[in-house]
Structure formats: structure tokens, C-alpha cells
Short mmCIF file of N, CA, C and O in Angstrom, two decimals:
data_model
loop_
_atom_site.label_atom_id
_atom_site.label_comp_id
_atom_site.label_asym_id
_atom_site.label_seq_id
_atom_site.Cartn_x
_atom_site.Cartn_y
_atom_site.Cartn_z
N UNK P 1 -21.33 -39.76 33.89
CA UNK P 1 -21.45 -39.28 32.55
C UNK P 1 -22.66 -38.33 32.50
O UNK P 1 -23.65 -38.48 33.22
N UNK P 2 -22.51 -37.36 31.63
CA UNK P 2 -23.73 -36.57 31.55
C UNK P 2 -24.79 -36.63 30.84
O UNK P 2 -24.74 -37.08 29.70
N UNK P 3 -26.17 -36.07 31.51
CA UNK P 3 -27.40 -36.40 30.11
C UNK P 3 -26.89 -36.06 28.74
O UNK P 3 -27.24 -36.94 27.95
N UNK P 4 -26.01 -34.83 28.00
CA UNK P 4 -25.92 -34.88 27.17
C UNK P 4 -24.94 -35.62 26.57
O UNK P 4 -25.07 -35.87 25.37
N UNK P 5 -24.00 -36.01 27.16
CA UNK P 5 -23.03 -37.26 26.90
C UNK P 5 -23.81 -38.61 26.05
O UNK P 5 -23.70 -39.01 24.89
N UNK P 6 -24.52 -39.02 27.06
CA UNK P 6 -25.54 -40.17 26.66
C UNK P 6 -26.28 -39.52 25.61
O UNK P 6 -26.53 -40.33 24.72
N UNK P 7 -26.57 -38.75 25.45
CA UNK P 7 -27.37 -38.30 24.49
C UNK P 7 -26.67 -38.72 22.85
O UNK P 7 -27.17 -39.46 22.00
N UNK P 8 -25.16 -37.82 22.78
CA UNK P 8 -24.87 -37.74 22.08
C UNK P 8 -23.84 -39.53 21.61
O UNK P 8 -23.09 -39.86 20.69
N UNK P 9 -24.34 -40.16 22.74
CA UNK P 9 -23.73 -41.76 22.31
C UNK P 9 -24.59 -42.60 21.61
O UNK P 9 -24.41 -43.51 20.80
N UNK P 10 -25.96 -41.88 22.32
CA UNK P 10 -27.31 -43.02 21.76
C UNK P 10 -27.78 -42.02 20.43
O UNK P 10 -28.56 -42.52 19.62
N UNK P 11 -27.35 -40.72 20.23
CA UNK P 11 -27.39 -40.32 19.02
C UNK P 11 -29.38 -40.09 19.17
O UNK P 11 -30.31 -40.34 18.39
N UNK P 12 -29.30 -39.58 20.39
CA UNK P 12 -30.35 -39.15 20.96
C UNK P 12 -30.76 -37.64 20.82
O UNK P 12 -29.95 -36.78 20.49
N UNK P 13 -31.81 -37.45 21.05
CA UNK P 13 -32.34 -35.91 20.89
C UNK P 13 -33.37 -35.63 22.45
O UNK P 13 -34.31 -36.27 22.93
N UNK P 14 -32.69 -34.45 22.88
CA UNK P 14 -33.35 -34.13 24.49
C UNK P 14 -34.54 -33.23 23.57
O UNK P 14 -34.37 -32.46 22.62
N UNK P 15 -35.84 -33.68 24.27
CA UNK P 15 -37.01 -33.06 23.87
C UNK P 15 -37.51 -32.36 25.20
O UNK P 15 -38.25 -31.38 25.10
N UNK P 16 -37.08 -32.89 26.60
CA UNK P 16 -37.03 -32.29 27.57
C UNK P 16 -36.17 -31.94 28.42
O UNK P 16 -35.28 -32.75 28.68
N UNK P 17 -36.18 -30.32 29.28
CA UNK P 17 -35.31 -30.47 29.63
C UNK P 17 -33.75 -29.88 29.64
O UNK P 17 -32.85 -29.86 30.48
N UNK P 18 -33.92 -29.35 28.13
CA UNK P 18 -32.17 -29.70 27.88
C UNK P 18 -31.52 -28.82 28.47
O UNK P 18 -30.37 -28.70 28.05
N UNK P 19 -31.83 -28.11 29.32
CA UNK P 19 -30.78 -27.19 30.49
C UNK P 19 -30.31 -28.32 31.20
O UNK P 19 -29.12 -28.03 31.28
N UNK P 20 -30.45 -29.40 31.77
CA UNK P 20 -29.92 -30.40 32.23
C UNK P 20 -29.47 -31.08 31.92
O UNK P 20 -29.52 -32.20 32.43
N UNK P 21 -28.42 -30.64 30.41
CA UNK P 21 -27.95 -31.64 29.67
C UNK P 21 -26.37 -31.69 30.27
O UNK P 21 -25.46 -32.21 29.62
N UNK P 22 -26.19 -31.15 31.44
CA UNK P 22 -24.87 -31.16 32.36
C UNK P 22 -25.23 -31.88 33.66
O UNK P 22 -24.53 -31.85 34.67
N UNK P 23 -26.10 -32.36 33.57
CA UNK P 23 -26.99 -33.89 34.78
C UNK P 23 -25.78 -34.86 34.94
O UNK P 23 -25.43 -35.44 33.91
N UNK P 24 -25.17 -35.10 35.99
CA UNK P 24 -24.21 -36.35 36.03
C UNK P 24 -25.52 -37.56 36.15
O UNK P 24 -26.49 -37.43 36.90
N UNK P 25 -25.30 -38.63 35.34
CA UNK P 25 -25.92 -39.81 35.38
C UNK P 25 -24.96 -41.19 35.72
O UNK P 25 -24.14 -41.64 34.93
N UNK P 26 -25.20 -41.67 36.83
CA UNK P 26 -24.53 -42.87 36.94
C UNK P 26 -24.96 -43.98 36.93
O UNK P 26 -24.14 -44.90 36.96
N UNK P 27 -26.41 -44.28 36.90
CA UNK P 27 -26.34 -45.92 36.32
C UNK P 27 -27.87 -45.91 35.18
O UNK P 27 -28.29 -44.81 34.83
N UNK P 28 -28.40 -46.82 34.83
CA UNK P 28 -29.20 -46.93 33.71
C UNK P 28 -30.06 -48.50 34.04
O UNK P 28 -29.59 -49.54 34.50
N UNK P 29 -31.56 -48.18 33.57
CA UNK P 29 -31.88 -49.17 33.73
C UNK P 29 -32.61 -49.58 32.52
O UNK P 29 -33.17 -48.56 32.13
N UNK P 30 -32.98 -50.79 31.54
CA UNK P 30 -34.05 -51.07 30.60
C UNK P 30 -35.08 -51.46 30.36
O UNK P 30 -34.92 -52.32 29.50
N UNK P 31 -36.20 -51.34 30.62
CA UNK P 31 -37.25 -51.95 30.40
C UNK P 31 -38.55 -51.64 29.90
O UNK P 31 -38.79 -50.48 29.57
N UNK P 32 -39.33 -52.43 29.80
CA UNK P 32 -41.06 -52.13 29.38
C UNK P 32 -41.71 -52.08 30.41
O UNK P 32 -42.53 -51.17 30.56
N UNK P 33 -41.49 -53.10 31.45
CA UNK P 33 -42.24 -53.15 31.98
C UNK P 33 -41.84 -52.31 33.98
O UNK P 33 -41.05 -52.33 34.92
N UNK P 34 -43.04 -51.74 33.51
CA UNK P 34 -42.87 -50.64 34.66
C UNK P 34 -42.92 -51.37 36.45
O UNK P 34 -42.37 -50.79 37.39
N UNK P 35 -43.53 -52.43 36.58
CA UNK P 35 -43.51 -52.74 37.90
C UNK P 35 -41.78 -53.67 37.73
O UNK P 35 -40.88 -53.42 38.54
N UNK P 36 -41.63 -54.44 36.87
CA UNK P 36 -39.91 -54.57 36.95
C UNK P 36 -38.81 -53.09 37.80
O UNK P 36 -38.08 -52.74 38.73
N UNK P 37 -39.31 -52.84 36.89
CA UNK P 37 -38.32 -50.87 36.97
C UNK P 37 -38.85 -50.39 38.60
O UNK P 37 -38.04 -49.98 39.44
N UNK P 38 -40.25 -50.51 38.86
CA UNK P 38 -40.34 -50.19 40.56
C UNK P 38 -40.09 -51.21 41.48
O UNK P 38 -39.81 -50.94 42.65
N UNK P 39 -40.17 -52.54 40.99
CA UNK P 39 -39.09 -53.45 41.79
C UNK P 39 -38.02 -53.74 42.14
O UNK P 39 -37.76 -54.41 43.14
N UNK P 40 -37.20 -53.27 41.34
CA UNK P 40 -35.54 -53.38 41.20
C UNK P 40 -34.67 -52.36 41.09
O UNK P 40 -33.51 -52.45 41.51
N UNK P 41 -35.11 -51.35 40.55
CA UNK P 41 -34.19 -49.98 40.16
C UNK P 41 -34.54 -48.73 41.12
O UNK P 41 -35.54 -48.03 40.98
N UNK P 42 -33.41 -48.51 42.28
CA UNK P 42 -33.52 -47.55 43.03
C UNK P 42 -32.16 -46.91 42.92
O UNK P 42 -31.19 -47.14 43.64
N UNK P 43 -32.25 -46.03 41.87
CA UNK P 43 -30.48 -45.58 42.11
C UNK P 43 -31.02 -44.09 41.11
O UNK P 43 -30.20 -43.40 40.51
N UNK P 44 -31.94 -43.92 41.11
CA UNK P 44 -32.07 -42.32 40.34
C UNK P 44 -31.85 -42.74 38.72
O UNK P 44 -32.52 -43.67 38.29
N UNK P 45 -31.05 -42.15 37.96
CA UNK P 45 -30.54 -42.10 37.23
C UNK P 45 -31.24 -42.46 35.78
O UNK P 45 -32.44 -42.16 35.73
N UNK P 46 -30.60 -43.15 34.43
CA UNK P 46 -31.85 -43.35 33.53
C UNK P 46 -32.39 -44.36 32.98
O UNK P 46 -31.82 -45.45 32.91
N UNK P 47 -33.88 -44.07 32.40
CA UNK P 47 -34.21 -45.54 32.26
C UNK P 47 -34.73 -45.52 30.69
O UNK P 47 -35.62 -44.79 30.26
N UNK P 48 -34.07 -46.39 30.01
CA UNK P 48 -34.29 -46.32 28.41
C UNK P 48 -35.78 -47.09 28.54
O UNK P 48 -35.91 -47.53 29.68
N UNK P 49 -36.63 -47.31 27.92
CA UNK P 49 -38.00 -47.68 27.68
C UNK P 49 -38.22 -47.39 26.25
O UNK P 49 -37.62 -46.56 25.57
N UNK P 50 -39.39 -48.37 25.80
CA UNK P 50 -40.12 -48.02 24.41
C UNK P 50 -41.40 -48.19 25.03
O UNK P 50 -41.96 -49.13 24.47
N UNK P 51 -42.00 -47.79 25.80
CA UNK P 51 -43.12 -47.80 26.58
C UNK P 51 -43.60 -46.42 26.55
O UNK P 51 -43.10 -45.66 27.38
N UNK P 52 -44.14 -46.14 26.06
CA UNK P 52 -44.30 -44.25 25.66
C UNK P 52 -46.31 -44.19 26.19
O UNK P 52 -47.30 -44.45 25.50
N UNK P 53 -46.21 -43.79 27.52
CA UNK P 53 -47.59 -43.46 27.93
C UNK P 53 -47.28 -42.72 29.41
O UNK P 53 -46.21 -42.89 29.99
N UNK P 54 -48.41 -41.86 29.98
CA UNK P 54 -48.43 -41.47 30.81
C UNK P 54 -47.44 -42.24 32.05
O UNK P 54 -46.42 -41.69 32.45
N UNK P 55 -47.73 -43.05 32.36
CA UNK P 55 -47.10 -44.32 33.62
C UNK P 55 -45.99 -44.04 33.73
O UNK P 55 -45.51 -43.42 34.68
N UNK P 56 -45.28 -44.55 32.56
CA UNK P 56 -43.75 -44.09 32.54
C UNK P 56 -42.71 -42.88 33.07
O UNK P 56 -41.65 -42.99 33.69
N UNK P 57 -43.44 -41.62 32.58
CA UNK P 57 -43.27 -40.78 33.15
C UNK P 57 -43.42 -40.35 34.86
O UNK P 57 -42.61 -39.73 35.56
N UNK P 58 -44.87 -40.97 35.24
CA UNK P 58 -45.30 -40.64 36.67
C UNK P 58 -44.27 -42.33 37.30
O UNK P 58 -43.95 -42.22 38.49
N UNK P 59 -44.13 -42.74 37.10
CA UNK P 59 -42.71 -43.97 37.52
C UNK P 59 -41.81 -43.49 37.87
O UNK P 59 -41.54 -43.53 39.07
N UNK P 60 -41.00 -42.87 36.96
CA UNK P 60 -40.12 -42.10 36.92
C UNK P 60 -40.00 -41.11 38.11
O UNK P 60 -39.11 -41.15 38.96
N UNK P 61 -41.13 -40.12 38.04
CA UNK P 61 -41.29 -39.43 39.00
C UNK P 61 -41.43 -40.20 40.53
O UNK P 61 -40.96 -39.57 41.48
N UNK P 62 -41.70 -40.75 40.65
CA UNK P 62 -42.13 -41.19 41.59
C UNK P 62 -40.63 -42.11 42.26
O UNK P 62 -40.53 -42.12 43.49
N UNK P 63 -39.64 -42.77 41.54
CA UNK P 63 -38.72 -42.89 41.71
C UNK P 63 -37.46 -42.16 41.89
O UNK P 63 -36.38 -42.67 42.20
N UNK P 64 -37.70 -40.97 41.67
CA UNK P 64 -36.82 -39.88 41.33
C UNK P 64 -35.85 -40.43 40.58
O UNK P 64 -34.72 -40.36 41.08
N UNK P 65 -35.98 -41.13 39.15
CA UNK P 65 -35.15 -41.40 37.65
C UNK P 65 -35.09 -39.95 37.12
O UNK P 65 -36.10 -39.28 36.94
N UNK P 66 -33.79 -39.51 36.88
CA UNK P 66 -33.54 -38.22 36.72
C UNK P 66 -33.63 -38.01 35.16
O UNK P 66 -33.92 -36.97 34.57
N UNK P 67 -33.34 -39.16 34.65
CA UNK P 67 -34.06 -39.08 32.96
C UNK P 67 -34.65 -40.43 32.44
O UNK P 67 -34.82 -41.50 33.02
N UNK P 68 -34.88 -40.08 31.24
CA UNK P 68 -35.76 -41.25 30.61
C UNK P 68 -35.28 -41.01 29.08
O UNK P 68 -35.10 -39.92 28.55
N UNK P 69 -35.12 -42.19 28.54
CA UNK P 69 -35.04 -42.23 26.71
C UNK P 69 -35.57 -43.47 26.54
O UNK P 69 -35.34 -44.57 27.04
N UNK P 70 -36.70 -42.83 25.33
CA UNK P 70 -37.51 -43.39 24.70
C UNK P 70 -36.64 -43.98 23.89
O UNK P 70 -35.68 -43.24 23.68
N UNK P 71 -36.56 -45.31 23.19
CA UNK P 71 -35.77 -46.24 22.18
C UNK P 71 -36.84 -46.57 20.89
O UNK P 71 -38.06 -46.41 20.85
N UNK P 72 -36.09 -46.98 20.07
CA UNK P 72 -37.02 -47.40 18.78
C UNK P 72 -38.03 -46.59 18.43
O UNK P 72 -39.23 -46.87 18.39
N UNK P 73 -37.25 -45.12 18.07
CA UNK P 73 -38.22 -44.25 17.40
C UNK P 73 -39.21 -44.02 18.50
O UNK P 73 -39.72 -42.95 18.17
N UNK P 74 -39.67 -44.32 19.39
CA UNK P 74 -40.57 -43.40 19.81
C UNK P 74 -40.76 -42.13 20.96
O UNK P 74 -40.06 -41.72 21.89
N UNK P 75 -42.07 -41.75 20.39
CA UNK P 75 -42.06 -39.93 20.89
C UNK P 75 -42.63 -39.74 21.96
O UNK P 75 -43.71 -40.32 21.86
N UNK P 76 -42.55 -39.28 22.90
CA UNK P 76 -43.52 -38.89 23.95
C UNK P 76 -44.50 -37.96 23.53
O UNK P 76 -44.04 -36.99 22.92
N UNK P 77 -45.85 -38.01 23.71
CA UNK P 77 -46.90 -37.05 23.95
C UNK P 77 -46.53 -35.59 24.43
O UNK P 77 -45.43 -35.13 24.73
N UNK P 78 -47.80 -34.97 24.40
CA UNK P 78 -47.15 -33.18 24.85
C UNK P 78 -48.06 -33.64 26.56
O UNK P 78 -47.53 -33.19 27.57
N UNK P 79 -48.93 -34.23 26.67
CA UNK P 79 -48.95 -34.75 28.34
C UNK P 79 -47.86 -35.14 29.13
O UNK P 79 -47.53 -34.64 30.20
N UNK P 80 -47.17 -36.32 28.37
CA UNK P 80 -45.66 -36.59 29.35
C UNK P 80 -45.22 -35.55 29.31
O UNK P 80 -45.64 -34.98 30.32
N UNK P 81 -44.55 -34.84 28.71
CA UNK P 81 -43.53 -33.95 28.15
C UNK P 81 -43.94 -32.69 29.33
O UNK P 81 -43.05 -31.98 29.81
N UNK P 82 -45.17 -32.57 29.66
CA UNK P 82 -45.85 -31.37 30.56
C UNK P 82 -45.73 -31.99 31.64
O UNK P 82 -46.20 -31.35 32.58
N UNK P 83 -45.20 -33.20 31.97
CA UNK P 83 -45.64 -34.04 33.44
C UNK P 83 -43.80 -33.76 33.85
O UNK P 83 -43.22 -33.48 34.90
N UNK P 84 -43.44 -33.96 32.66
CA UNK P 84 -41.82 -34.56 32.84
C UNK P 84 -40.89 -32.96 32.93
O UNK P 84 -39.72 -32.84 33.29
N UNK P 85 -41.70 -32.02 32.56
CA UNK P 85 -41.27 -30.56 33.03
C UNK P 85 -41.62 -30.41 33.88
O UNK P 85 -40.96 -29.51 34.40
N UNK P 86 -42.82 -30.95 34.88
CA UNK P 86 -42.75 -30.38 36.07
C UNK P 86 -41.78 -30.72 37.01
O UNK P 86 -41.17 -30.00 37.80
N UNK P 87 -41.71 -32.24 36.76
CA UNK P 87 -41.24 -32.96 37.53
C UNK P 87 -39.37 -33.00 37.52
O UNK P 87 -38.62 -33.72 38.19
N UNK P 88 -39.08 -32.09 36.63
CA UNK P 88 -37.26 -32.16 36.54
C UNK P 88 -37.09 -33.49 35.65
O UNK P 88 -36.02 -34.04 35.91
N UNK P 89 -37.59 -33.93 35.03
CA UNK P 89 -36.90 -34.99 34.42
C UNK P 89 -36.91 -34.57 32.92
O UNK P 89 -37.66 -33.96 32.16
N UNK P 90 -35.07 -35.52 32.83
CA UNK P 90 -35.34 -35.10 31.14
C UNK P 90 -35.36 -36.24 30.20
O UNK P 90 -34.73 -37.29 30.27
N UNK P 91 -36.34 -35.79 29.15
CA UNK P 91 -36.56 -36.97 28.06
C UNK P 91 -35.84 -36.51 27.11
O UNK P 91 -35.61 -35.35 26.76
N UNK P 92 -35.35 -37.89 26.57
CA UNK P 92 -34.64 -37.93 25.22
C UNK P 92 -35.49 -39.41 24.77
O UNK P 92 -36.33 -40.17 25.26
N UNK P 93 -34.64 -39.27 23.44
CA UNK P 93 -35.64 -40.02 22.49
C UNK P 93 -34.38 -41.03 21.46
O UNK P 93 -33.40 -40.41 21.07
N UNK P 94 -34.46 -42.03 21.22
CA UNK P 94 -33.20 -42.15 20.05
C UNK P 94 -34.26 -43.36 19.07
O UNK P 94 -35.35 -43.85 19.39
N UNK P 95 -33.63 -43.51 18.12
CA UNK P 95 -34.23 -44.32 17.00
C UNK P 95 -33.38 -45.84 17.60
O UNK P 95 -34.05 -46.76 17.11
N UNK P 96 -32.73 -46.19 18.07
CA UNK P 96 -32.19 -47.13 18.69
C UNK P 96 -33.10 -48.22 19.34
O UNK P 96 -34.17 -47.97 19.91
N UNK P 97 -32.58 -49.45 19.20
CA UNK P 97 -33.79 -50.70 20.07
C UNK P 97 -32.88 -50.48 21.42
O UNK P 97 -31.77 -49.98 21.63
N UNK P 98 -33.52 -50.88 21.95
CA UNK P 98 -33.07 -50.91 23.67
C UNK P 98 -31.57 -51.81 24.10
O UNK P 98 -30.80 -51.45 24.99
N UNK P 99 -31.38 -52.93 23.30
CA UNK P 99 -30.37 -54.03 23.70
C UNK P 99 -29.36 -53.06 22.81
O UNK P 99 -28.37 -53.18 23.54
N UNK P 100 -28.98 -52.29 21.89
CA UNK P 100 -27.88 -51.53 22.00
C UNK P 100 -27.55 -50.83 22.72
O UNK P 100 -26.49 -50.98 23.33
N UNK P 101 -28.73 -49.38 22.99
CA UNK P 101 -28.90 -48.41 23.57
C UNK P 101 -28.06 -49.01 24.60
O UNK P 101 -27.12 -48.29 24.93
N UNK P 102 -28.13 -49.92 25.08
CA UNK P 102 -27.93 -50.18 27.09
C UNK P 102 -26.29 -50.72 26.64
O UNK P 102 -25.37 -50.64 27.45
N UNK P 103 -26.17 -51.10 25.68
CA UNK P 103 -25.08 -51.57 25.34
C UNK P 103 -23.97 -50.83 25.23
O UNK P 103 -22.95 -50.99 25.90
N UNK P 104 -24.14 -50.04 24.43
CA UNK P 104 -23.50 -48.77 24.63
C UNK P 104 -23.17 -48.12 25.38
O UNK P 104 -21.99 -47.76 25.30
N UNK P 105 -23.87 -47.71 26.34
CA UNK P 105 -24.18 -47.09 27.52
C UNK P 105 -23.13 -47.76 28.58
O UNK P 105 -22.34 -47.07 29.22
N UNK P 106 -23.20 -48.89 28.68
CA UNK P 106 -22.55 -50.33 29.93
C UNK P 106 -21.08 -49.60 29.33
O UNK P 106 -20.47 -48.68 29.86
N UNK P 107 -20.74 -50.34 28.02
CA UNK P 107 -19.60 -50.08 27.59
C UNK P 107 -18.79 -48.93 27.52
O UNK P 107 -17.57 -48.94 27.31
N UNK P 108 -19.64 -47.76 27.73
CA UNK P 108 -19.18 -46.29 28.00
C UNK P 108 -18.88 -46.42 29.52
O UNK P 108 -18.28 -45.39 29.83
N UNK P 109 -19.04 -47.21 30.59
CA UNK P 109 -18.91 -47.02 31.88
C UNK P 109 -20.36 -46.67 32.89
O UNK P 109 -20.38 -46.50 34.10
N UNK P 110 -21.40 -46.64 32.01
CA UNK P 110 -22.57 -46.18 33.07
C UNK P 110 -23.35 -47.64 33.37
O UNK P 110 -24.04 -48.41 32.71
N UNK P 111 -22.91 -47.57 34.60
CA UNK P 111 -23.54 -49.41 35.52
C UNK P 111 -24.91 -49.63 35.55
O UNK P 111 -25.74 -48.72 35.52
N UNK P 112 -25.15 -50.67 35.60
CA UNK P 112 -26.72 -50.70 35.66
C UNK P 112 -26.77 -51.37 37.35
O UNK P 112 -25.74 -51.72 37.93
N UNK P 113 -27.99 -51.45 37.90
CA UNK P 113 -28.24 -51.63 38.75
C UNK P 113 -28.39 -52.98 39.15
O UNK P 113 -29.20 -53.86 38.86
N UNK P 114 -27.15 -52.91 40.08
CA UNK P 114 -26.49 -54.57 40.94
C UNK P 114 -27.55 -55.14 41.74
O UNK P 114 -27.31 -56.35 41.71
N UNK P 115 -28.56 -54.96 42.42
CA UNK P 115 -29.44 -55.31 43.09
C UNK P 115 -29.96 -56.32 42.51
O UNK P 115 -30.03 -57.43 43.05
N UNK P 116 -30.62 -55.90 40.70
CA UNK P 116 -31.59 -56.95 40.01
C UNK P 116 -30.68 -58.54 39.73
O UNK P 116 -31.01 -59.70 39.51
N UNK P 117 -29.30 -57.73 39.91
CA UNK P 117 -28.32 -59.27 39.30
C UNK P 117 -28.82 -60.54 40.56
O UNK P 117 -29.15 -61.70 40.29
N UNK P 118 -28.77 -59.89 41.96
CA UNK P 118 -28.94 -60.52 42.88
C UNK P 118 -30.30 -61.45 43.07
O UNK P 118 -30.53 -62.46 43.74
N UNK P 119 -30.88 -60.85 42.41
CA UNK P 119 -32.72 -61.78 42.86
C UNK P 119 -32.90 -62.65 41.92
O UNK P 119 -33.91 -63.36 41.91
#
């Protein structure tokens, strides 16, 4: 499915990025907490968060997560937003809590990552 696909399911807005709103995305991951997300999630793709600070972004990067959406209203900084242009990743944003967002998402066909089921 594509970044702007998801976009337009989570009723999301790309704040970064949006030339890559033709990004195939195939799986999704949720969380706050960022050493979860570098423990378990190696498959690229995106990771919904309400965790809005520098980290997140350089996580991301550092994982090569090809996007990120912020949930429950919140905004990224113009620091992420400058980190997350360098780095190819695109942010979106939705007013959504996270346990839909992902919900949605599952139910549209985009998998989340089988590894964490295992541990």
C-alpha cells in the first residue's frame, strides 16, 4: 500500500516528504517506546508513534523506517522535520490514537511485524 494510501485511511496529513506519497509500504509498527521499535521491528516500513522528539526521528533513520505518523494530534518540530528531509523519510501526522490507527491499517492488509509475535 502506498504512503499516500495510508495517509488518506488514517485521514492523515504528509508534512514531510510528500513526493513520496507513491512509497510502497508493507508492514507497520506501534509504539512509544523507542528501544521496543529497535528491538523488534526490522522490516523498513511505518511506524505510528505519539512520541514527537528528536529520537524518533534519528530511530527511524537509523532503522531505515521509510515513514513515520505521529497519532493523537501531534506535530513534529521544524528540527525533526529538517532531520526527516534529510534522511528520506516521510512524516505524516493524524488526530487518531494509535490502537485505531494500526487497526485500520492491519485491516486494510498492511502486516505488522511477525518476529515481535514470537518473543
Amino acid at each position: 500500500m502506498t504512503a499516500g494510501k495510508i495517509a488518506i485511511l488514517l485521514g492523515a496529513e504528509i508534512v514531510c516528504h510528500d513526493d513520496l506519497r507513491d512509497k510502497e509500504i508493507m508492514t507497520a509498527c506501534g509504539s512509544d517506546m523507542m528501544s521496543d521499535v529497535m528491538a523488534f521491528y526490522h522490516d523498513g516500513g511505518l511506524l505510528l508513534t505519539g512520541l514527537v522528539n528528536i529520537q524518533t526521528v534519528r530511530t527511524a533513520s537509523l532503522l531505515d523506517i521509510d515513514a513515520v505518523c505521529f497519532v493523537r494530534g501531534k506535530i513534529p518540530n521544524t528540527d525533526m522535520l529538517a532531520l526527516a528531509q534529510e534522511a528520506g523519510i516521510i512524516i505524516m501526522q493524524t488526530a487518531l490514537p494509535m490502537f485505531p490507527a494500526c487497526g485500520i491499517l492491519y485491516q486494510s492488509g498492511v502486516k505488522g511485524n511477525i518476529q515481535a509475535a514470537d518473543k
